[in-house]
Amino acid sequence: WMLTAELQKGSAVEVFSGEDWWEAEVVKVRPPQVKVHYVGGADDEDEWIDGNSNRIRASQAADSKGGGLRKRVREQAAEPVPVPATVPFRKASVGVGAAAGGGGGSKA
C-alpha cells in the first residue's frame, strides 16, 4: 500500500475493488484521503479512498499512463469466467503472488 504523502494529483495508481485491482489516477488529494478516477470510467464512479489503505498501490502497469494493460495473473488456475461486453473501467495488471488484501507484487 502507499502512504498519502507519496500520492499527488496525476499519480497513476491501482485500486482494489470487488475482487480485482483497477487502474486509476489520483485527481484530488486531501490528506489522509485521495480521490481517484478509474481509467475508462465515468466521473460519477470516482471514489475517495484513505491513502494509507491497503486498497491503493502504485501502478504496476508496463506503461503507467494505461497503455500496457494486461489481464490479471492469478496464482491458481480457475474456470473461465464470462466477460461482459462492456467493462466500466480498465482492469489493472497484477504481479504474480499479489494478495487481495496485501497489495504487493513487484515492479517488472
Tab-separated table of C-alpha atoms in Angstrom:
chain	number	residue	atom	x	y	z
A	1	TRP	CA	0.000	0.000	0.000
A	2	MET	CA	1.006	3.632	-0.315
A	3	LEU	CA	1.257	6.482	2.128
A	4	THR	CA	-0.773	9.594	1.431
A	5	ALA	CA	2.463	11.618	1.376
A	6	GLU	CA	3.576	9.683	-1.739
A	7	LEU	CA	0.381	10.460	-3.646
A	8	GLN	CA	-0.190	13.585	-5.670
A	9	LYS	CA	-2.617	14.754	-8.328
A	10	GLY	CA	-1.874	12.828	-11.527
A	11	SER	CA	-0.303	9.803	-9.791
A	12	ALA	CA	-1.021	6.536	-11.620
A	13	VAL	CA	-2.343	4.037	-9.058
A	14	GLU	CA	-4.275	0.807	-8.807
A	15	VAL	CA	-7.298	0.402	-6.544
A	16	PHE	CA	-8.643	-2.889	-5.210
A	17	SER	CA	-12.403	-3.099	-5.720
A	18	GLY	CA	-14.567	-6.192	-5.780
A	19	GLU	CA	-12.111	-8.985	-6.490
A	20	ASP	CA	-9.621	-7.181	-8.748
A	21	TRP	CA	-7.141	-4.324	-8.985
A	22	TRP	CA	-8.219	-1.484	-11.302
A	23	GLU	CA	-6.123	1.230	-12.957
A	24	ALA	CA	-6.881	4.705	-11.658
A	25	GLU	CA	-5.445	8.200	-11.410
A	26	VAL	CA	-5.345	10.467	-8.381
A	27	VAL	CA	-7.454	13.533	-9.207
A	28	LYS	CA	-7.534	15.242	-5.769
A	29	VAL	CA	-5.571	14.961	-2.533
A	30	ARG	CA	-6.968	15.856	0.900
A	31	PRO	CA	-4.726	14.038	3.383
A	32	PRO	CA	-5.209	11.436	4.506
A	33	GLN	CA	-7.626	10.792	1.607
A	34	VAL	CA	-7.225	10.839	-2.157
A	35	LYS	CA	-9.907	10.950	-4.829
A	36	VAL	CA	-9.299	8.515	-7.678
A	37	HIS	CA	-10.734	8.366	-11.183
A	38	TYR	CA	-10.859	4.881	-12.703
A	39	VAL	CA	-9.209	4.735	-16.148
A	40	GLY	CA	-12.026	4.461	-18.688
A	41	GLY	CA	-14.649	5.037	-16.002
A	42	ALA	CA	-17.263	7.758	-15.680
A	43	ASP	CA	-16.722	10.700	-13.338
A	44	ASP	CA	-19.589	9.540	-11.105
A	45	GLU	CA	-17.555	6.381	-10.367
A	46	ASP	CA	-14.725	8.445	-8.817
A	47	GLU	CA	-14.062	7.493	-5.207
A	48	TRP	CA	-12.423	8.933	-2.096
A	49	ILE	CA	-10.017	6.422	-0.516
A	50	ASP	CA	-7.781	6.636	2.546
A	51	GLY	CA	-4.281	6.981	1.087
A	52	ASN	CA	-2.930	4.678	3.797
A	53	SER	CA	-5.381	1.906	2.868
A	54	ASN	CA	-4.254	-1.446	1.500
A	55	ARG	CA	-6.792	-0.853	-1.319
A	56	ILE	CA	-4.444	1.549	-3.147
A	57	ARG	CA	-0.960	0.985	-4.556
A	58	ALA	CA	1.421	2.386	-7.160
A	59	SER	CA	0.610	1.413	-10.736
A	60	GLN	CA	2.135	-1.903	-11.784
A	61	ALA	CA	1.293	-1.460	-15.499
A	62	ALA	CA	4.122	-1.528	-18.019
A	63	ASP	CA	3.081	1.986	-19.041
A	64	SER	CA	1.749	3.953	-16.073
A	65	LYS	CA	-0.453	6.014	-18.407
A	66	GLY	CA	-2.510	2.887	-19.132
A	67	GLY	CA	-1.015	1.698	-22.431
A	68	GLY	CA	0.378	-1.557	-21.051
A	69	LEU	CA	-2.878	-3.136	-19.915
A	70	ARG	CA	-2.635	-6.869	-19.246
A	71	LYS	CA	-5.058	-9.340	-17.728
A	72	ARG	CA	-4.784	-10.122	-14.051
A	73	VAL	CA	-2.480	-13.052	-13.297
A	74	ARG	CA	-3.816	-15.463	-10.710
A	75	GLU	CA	-1.754	-17.978	-8.773
A	76	GLN	CA	-4.208	-20.821	-9.271
A	77	ALA	CA	-5.883	-21.946	-12.457
A	78	ALA	CA	-9.548	-21.092	-12.425
A	79	GLU	CA	-12.570	-21.943	-14.511
A	80	PRO	CA	-13.134	-19.499	-17.371
A	81	VAL	CA	-15.476	-16.680	-16.407
A	82	PRO	CA	-17.662	-14.968	-18.997
A	83	VAL	CA	-16.534	-11.418	-19.667
A	84	PRO	CA	-19.223	-8.766	-20.062
A	85	ALA	CA	-19.422	-6.996	-23.423
A	86	THR	CA	-18.511	-3.710	-21.736
A	87	VAL	CA	-16.442	-3.107	-18.638
A	88	PRO	CA	-16.946	0.201	-16.812
A	89	PHE	CA	-13.235	0.787	-16.298
A	90	ARG	CA	-9.919	-0.852	-17.096
A	91	LYS	CA	-8.559	-3.737	-15.012
A	92	ALA	CA	-5.026	-3.225	-13.691
A	93	SER	CA	-2.177	-5.590	-14.401
A	94	VAL	CA	-1.044	-7.510	-11.327
A	95	GLY	CA	2.206	-9.254	-10.468
A	96	VAL	CA	2.080	-12.963	-9.627
A	97	GLY	CA	1.681	-13.556	-5.908
A	98	ALA	CA	-0.227	-10.386	-5.118
A	99	ALA	CA	-2.685	-10.966	-2.309
A	100	ALA	CA	-6.074	-9.309	-2.334
A	101	GLY	CA	-5.645	-7.596	1.000
A	102	GLY	CA	-1.920	-7.064	0.992
A	103	GLY	CA	-1.234	-5.364	-2.328
A	104	GLY	CA	2.215	-6.494	-3.222
A	105	GLY	CA	3.678	-7.746	-6.430
A	106	SER	CA	6.926	-6.363	-7.702
A	107	LYS	CA	7.654	-3.950	-10.498
A	108	ALA	CA	8.935	-5.689	-13.582
